[in-house]
Coordinates of C-alpha atoms and ligand atoms in Angstrom, one line a residue:
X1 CA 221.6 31.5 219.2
X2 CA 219.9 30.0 222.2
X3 CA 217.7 32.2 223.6
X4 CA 215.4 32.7 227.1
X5 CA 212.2 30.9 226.6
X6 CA 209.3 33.3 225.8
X7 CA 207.4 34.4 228.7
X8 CA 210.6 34.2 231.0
X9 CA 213.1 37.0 231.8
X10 CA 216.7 37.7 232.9
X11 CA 216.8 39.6 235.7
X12 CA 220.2 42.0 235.2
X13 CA 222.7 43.4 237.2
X14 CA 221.3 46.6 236.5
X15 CA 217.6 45.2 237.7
X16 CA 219.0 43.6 240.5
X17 CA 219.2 46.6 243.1
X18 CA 215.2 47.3 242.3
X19 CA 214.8 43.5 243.5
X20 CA 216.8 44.1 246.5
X21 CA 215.4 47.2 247.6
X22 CA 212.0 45.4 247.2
X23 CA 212.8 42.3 248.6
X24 CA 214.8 44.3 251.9
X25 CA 211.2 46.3 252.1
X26 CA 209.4 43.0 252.4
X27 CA 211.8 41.5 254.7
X28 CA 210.5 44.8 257.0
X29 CA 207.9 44.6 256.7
X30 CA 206.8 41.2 257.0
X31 CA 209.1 41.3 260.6
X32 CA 207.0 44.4 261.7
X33 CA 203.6 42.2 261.6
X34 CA 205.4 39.3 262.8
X35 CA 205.9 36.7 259.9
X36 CA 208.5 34.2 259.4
X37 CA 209.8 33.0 256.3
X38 CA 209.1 29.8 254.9
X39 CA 210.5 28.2 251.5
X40 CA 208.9 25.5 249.7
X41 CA 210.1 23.1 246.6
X42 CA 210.0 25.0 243.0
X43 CA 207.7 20.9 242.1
X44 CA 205.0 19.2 244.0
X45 CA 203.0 16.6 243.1
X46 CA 200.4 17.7 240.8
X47 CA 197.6 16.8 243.1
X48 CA 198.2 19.0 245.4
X49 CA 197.0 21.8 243.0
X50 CA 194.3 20.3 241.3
X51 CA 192.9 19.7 244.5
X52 CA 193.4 22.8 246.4
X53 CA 193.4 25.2 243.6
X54 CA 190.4 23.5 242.1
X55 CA 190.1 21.8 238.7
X56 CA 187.8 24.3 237.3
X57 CA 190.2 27.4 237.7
X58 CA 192.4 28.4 234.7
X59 CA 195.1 28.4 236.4
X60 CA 194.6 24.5 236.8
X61 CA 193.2 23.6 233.6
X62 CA 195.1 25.6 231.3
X63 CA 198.1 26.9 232.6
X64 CA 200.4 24.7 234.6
X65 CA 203.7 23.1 233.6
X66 CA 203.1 19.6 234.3
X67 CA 204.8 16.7 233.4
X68 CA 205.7 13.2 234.5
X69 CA 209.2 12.5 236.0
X70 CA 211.0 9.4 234.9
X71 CA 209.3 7.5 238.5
X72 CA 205.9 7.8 236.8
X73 CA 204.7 10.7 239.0
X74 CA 202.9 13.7 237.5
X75 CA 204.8 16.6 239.1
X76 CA 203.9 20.8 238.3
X77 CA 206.1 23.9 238.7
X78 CA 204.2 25.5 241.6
X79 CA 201.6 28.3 239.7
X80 CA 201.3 29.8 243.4
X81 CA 202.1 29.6 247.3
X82 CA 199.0 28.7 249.0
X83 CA 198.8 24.7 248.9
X84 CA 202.2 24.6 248.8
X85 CA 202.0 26.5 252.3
X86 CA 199.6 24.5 253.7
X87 CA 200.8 21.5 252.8
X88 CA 204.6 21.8 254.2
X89 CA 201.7 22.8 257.5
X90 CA 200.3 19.8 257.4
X91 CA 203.4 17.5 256.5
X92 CA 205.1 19.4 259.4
X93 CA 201.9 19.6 261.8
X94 CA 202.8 23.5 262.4
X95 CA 199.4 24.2 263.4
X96 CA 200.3 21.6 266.4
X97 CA 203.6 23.6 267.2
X98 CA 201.4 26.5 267.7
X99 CA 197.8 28.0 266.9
X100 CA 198.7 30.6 264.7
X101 CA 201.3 30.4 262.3
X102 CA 202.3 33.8 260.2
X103 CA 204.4 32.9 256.9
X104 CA 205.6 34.5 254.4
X105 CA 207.8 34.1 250.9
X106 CA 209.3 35.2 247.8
X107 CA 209.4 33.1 245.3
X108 CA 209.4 32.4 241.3
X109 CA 206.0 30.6 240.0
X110 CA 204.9 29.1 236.5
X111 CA 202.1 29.6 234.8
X112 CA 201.6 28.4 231.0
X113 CA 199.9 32.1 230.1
X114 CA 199.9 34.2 226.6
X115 CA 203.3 36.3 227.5
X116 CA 202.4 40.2 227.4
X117 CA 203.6 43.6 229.3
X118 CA 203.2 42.3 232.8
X119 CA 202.2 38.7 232.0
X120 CA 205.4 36.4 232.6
X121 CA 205.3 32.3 232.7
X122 CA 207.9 32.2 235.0
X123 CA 207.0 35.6 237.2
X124 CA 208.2 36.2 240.9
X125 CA 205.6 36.1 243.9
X126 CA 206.2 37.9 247.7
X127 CA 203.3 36.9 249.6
X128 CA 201.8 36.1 253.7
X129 CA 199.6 33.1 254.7
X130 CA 198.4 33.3 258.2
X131 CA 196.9 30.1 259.1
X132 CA 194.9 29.1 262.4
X133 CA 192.5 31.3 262.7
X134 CA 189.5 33.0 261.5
X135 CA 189.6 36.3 263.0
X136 CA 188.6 39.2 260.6
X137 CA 191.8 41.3 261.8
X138 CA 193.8 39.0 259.7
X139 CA 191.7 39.4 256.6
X140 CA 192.8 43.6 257.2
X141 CA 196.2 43.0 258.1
X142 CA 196.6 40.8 254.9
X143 CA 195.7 44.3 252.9
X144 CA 197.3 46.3 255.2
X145 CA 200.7 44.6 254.2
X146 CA 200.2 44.4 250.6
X147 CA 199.5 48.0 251.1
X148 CA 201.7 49.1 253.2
X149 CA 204.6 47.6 250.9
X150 CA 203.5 48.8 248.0
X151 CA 203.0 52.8 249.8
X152 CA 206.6 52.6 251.1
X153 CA 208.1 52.2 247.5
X154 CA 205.9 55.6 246.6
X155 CA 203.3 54.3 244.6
X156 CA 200.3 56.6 243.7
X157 CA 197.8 54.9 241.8
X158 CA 196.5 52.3 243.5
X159 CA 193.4 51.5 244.2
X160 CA 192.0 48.3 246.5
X161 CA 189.0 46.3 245.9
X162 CA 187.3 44.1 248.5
X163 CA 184.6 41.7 248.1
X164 CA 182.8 38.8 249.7
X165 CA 182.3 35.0 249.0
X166 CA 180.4 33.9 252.0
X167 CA 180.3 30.1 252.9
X168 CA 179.9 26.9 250.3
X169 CA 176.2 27.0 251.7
X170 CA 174.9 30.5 250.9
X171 CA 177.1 30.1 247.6
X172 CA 175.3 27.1 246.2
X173 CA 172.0 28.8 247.1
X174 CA 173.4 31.9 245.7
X175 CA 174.0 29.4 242.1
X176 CA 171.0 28.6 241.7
X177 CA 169.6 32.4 241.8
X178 CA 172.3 33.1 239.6
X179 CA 171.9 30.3 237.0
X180 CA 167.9 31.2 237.1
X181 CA 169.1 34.3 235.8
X182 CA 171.7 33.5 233.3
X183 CA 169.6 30.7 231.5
X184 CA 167.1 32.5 229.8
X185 CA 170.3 34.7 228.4
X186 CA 172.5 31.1 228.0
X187 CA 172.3 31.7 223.7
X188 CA 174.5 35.2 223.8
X189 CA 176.8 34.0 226.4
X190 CA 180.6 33.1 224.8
X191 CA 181.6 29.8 224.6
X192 CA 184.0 29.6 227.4
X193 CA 181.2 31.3 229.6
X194 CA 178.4 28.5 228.7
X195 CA 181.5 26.2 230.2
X196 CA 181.8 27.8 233.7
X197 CA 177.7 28.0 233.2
X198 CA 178.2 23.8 234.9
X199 CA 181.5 24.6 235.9
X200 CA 181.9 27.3 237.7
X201 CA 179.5 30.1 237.2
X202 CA 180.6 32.7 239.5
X203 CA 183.6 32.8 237.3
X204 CA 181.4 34.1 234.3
X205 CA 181.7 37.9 236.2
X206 CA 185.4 37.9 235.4
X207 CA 184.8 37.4 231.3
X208 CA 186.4 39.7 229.4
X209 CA 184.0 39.8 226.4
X210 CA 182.2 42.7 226.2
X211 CA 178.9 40.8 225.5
X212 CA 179.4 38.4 228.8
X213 CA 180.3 41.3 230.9
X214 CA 176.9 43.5 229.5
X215 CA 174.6 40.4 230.7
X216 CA 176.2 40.4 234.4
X217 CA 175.9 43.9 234.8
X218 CA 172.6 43.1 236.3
X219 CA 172.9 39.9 237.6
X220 CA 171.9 38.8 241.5
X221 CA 175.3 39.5 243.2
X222 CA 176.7 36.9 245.7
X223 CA 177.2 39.7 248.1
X224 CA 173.1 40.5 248.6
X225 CA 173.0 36.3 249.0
X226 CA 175.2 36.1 252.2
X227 CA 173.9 34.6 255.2
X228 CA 174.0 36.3 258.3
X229 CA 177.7 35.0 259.3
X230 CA 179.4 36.1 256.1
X231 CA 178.1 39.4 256.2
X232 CA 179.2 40.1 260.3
X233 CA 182.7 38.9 259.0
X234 CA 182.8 41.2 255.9
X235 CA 181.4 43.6 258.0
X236 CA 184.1 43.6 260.8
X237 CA 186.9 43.9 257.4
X238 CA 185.5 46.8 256.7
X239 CA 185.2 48.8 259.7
X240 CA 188.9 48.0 260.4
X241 CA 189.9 48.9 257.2
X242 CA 188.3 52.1 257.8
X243 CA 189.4 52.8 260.9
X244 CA 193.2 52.4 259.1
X245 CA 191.9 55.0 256.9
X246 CA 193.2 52.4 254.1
X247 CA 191.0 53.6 251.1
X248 CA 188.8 51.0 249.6
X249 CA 185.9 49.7 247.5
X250 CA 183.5 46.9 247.4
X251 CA 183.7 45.5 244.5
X252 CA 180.6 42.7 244.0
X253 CA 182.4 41.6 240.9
X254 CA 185.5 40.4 242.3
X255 CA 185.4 36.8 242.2
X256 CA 189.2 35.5 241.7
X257 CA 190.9 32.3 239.5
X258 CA 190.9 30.5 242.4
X259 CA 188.2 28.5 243.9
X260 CA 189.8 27.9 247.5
X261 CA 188.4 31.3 248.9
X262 CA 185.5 31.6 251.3
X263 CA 184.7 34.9 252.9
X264 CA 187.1 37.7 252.1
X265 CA 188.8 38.0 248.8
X266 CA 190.4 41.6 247.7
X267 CA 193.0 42.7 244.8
X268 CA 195.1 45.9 245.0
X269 CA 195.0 47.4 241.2
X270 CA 197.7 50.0 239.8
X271 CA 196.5 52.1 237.4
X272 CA 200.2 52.7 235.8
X273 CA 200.8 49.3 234.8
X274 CA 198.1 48.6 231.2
X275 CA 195.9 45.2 231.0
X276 CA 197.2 43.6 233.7
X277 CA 196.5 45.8 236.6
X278 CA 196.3 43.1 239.5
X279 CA 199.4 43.9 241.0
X280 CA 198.2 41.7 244.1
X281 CA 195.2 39.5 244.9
X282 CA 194.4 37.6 248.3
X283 CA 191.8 36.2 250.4
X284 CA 190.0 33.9 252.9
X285 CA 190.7 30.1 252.5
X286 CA 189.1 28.7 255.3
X287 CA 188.4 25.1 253.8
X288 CA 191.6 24.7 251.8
X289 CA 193.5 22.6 254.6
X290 CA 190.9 20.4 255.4
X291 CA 190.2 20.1 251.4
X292 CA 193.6 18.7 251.0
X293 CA 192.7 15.9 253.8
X294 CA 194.0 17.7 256.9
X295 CA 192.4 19.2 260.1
X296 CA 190.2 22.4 260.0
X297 CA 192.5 24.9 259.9
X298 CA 191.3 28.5 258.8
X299 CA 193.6 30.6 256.9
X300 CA 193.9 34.1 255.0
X301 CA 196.4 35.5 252.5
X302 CA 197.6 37.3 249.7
X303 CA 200.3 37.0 246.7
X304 CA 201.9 40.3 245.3
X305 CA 203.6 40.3 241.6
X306 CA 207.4 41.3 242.1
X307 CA 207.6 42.1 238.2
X308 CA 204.4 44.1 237.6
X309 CA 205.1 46.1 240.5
X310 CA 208.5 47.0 239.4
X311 CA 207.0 47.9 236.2
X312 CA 204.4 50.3 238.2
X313 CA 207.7 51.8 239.8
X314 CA 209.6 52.2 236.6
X315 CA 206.0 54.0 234.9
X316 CA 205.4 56.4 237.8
X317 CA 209.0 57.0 238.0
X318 CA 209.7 56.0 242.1
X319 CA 212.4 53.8 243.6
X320 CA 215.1 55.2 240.3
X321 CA 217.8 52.8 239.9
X322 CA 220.5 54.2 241.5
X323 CA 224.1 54.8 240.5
X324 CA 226.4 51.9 241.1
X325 CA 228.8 53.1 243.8
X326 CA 232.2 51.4 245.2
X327 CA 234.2 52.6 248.1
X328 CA 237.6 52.3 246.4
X329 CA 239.8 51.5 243.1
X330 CA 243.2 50.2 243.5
X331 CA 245.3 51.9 240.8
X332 CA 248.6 50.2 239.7
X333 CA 250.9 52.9 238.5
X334 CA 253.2 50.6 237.1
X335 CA 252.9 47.4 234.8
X336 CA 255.3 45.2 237.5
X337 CA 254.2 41.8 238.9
X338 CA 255.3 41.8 242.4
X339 CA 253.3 45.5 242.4
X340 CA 250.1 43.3 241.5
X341 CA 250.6 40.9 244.0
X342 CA 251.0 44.1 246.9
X343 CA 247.4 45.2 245.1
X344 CA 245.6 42.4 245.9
X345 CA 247.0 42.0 248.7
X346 CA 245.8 45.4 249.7
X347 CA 242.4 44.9 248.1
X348 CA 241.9 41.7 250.4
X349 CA 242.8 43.9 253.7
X350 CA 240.5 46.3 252.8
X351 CA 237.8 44.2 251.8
X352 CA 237.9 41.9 255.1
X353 CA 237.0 45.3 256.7
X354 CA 234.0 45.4 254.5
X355 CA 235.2 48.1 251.8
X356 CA 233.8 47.4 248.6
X357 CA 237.6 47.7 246.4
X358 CA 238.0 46.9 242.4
X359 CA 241.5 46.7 241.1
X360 CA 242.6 46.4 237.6
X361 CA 242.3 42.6 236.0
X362 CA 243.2 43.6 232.4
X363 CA 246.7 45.4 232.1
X364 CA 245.0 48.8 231.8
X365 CA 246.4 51.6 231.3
X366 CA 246.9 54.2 234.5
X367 CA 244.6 56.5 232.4
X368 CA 242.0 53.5 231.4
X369 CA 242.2 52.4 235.2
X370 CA 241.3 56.4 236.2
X371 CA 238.5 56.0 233.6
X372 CA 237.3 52.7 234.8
X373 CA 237.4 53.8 238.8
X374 CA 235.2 57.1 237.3
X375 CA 232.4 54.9 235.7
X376 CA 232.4 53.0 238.3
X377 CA 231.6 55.8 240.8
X378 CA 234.9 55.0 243.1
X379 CA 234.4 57.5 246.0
X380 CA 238.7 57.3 246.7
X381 CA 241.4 55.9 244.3
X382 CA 244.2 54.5 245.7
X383 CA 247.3 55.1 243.9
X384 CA 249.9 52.9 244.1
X385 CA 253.6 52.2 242.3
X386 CA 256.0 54.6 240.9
X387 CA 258.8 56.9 242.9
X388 CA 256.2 56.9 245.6
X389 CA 256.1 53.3 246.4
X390 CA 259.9 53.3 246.4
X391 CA 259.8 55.7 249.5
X392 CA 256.6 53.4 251.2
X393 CA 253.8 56.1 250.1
X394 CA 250.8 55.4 248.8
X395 CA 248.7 58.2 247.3
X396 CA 245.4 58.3 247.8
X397 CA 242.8 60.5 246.1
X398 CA 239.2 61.9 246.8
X399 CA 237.0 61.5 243.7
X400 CA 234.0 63.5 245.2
X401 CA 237.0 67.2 245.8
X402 CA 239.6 66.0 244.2
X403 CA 242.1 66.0 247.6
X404 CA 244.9 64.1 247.5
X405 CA 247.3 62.7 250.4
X406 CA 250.4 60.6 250.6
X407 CA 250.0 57.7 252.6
X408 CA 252.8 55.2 254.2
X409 CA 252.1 52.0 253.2
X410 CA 253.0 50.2 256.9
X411 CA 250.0 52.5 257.8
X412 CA 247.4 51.1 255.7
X413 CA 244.9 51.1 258.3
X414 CA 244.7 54.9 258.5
X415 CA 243.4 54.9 254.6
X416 CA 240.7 52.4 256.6
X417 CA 240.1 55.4 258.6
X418 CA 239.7 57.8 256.0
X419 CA 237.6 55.5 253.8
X420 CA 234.9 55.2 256.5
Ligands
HAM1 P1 196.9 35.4 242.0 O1 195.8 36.5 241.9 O2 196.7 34.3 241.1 O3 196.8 34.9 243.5 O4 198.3 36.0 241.9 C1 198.7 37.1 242.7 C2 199.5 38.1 241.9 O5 200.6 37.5 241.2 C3 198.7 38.8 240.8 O6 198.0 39.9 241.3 C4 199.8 39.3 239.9 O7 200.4 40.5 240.4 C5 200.9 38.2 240.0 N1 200.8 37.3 238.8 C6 199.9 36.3 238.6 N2 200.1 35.7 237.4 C7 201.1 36.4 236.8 C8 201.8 36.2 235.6 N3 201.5 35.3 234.7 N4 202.9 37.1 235.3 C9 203.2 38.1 236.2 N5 202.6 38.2 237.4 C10 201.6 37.4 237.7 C11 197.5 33.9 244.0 O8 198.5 33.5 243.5 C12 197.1 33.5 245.4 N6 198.0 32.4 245.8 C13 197.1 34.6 246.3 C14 196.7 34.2 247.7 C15 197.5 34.0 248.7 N7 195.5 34.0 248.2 C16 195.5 33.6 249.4 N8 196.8 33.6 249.8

């Protein structure tokens, strides 16, 4: 049998209405802070992530799904939103149409990763950009969505960590102190950390052997490194975040997979969820648009995983599926053809005035058909045929009391009137 490709999922009908409620919750939330939706190709050339991603992150060098279309052009399944973003604003010169441009998206992304609880390689994103500008309020607003989303659906433990990256200036500076340090340690360090040693080095915090992560507890944090600039700008995240009373730490640790941030950068953790906690991560790119050849455009954001915060849902027991529910089922009391034509018929009436209606498709039974409008939580049957049709009745019958009423048939939109 041909099966889903590891690391991929089907989404079910009985999943689906999780999705929706979520995606309806970002839809209102996104419109409260004033974002518009914006949708970008599933493929882009694969430049456009090596270069605004960076060629040292994971992300870049081990995990996309790359491959060359028959033109000769290396193409990747987008692993996430940001260049994509900022290159349909360049390609479309938003930033000219106005100064600020608030976006936001749900979409599915690709990564190549080891599949585990929470760990997809094809997983489903909702996420803001807001591009233009470099005011601190949007770095707060940025959490204050993630959070607020992830409140509404009555999630408990959560917990939000903030940290700094300052400017490429301070950073370098800040390399150097830090490399000082590691080198007289270099020996003990893992493999893939003596890599990111030339690489990437602030990277080596976010090593998950236990050996890496004992020599950076006391390294020379970036954070005591920032310049004067950096700090003012964290500083002003802070104090709005306070003032939100949105509860936070610093976390001096947090350094992210991707190498476009400058300034803020922040994850929002669940503590329901195992190993893979992140259930959102953003930050400050002010460099990334001007990295991928365009104008100096600031920008701040943040990605949310759809699937590992349904999974947070489904642990702490909030948003319960809830039972499927239709308005009406059409039940044909007799086995007669010119009787199933009048059902449809019917069913199409009702269903023009938006009355979600099921009828019988497989020669049921009137007992099966009762059963069938039961499981499928009809709130009124509609019975129709017998000695009843012959005098232009139609009966129809409350599944929540159990009331039942005759009906003529030339007055069909009175059953509309009950019905709503
Ligand atoms: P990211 O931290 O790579 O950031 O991903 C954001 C979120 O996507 C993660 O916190 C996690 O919930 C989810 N996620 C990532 N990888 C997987 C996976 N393999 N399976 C399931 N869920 C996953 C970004 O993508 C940045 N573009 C965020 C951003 C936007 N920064 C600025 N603007």
């Amino acid at each position: 049998m041909i099966k889903a490709i590891a690391g991929t999922k089907d989404i079910l009908p009985e999943e689906i209405r999780n999705w929706t409620l979520l995606e309806e919750l970002v839809r209102k939330v996104m419109r409260a802070y004033n974002y518009e939706e914006i949708r970008t190709p599933v493929f882009e050339e694969t430049r456009l992530f090596s270069r605004g991603i960076g060629e040292s992150a994971d992300i870049v060098s081990k995990e996309m799904y790359t491959f060359t279309d028959r033109s000769g052009t290396s193409v990747t399944l987008k692993p996430e939103m940001t260049a994509s973003v900022a290159r349909a604003l360049l390609e479309h010169s938003l930033d000219k149409r106005q100064r600020l441009n608030k976006l936001f998206y749900i979409s599915p992304m690709f990564r190549q990763e080891r599949p585990q609880a929470g760990r997809l390689r094809q997983f489903h994103q909702f996420g803001a950009e807001a591009l233009g500008s470099v005011n601190p309020t949007l770095d707060a607003e940025m959490i204050l969505i993630a959070y607020g989303v992830l409140e509404k659906l009555g999630l408990k433990n959560l917990s939000i960590k903030i940290n700094s990256l300052g400017v490429p200036s301070s950073r370098e500076k800040y390399n150097t102190t830090l490399k000082n340090y590691l080198s007289s340690k270099f020996e003990y360090l893992s493999e893939e950390s003596k890599k990111r040693f030339d690489t990437n080095v602030l990277r080596i915090f976010d090593s998950k052997k236990e050996n890496d992560q004992k020599i950076m507890e006391d390294a020379p944090r970036l954070l005591e490194h920032l310049d004067d600039e950096s700090l003012e700008h964290f500083e002003k995240v802070k104090q709005i975040l306070l003032s939100a009373k949105v509860p936070f730490q610093v976390d001096s640790a947090l350094v992210r997979g991707l190498d476009y941030y400058t300034h803020t950068t922040f994850e929002i953790l669940s503590g329901s969820v195992g190993a893979q906690s992140a259930l959102c991560g953003g930050g400050r790119y002010d460099l990334l648009v001007e990295r991928l050849g365009g104008r100096n455009v600031p920008g701040v954001g943040f990605a949310a995983g759809i699937e590992r915060i349904l999974l947070a849902c489904e642990n702490e027991g909030v948003l319960e599926i809830q039972d499927k529910k239709i308005d009406l089922y059409i039940v044909r009391l007799d086995k007669d053809e010119k009787l199933e034509k009048k059902v449809f018929k019917l069913a199409q009436f009702f269903r023009a005035s938006d009355i979600s209606v099921e009828a019988d498709y497989l020669s049921r039974s009137v007992k099966a058909q009762m059963r069938e409008a039961n499981k499928l939580n009809a709130k009124f049957v509609l019975m129709i045929g017998g000695e009843e049709y012959e005098r232009g009745v139609t009966v129809l019958k409350s599944m929540e009391t159990g009331e039942q009423k005759e009906i003529e048939l030339s007055e069909t939109e009175k059953i509309i009137g009950e019905l709503q």
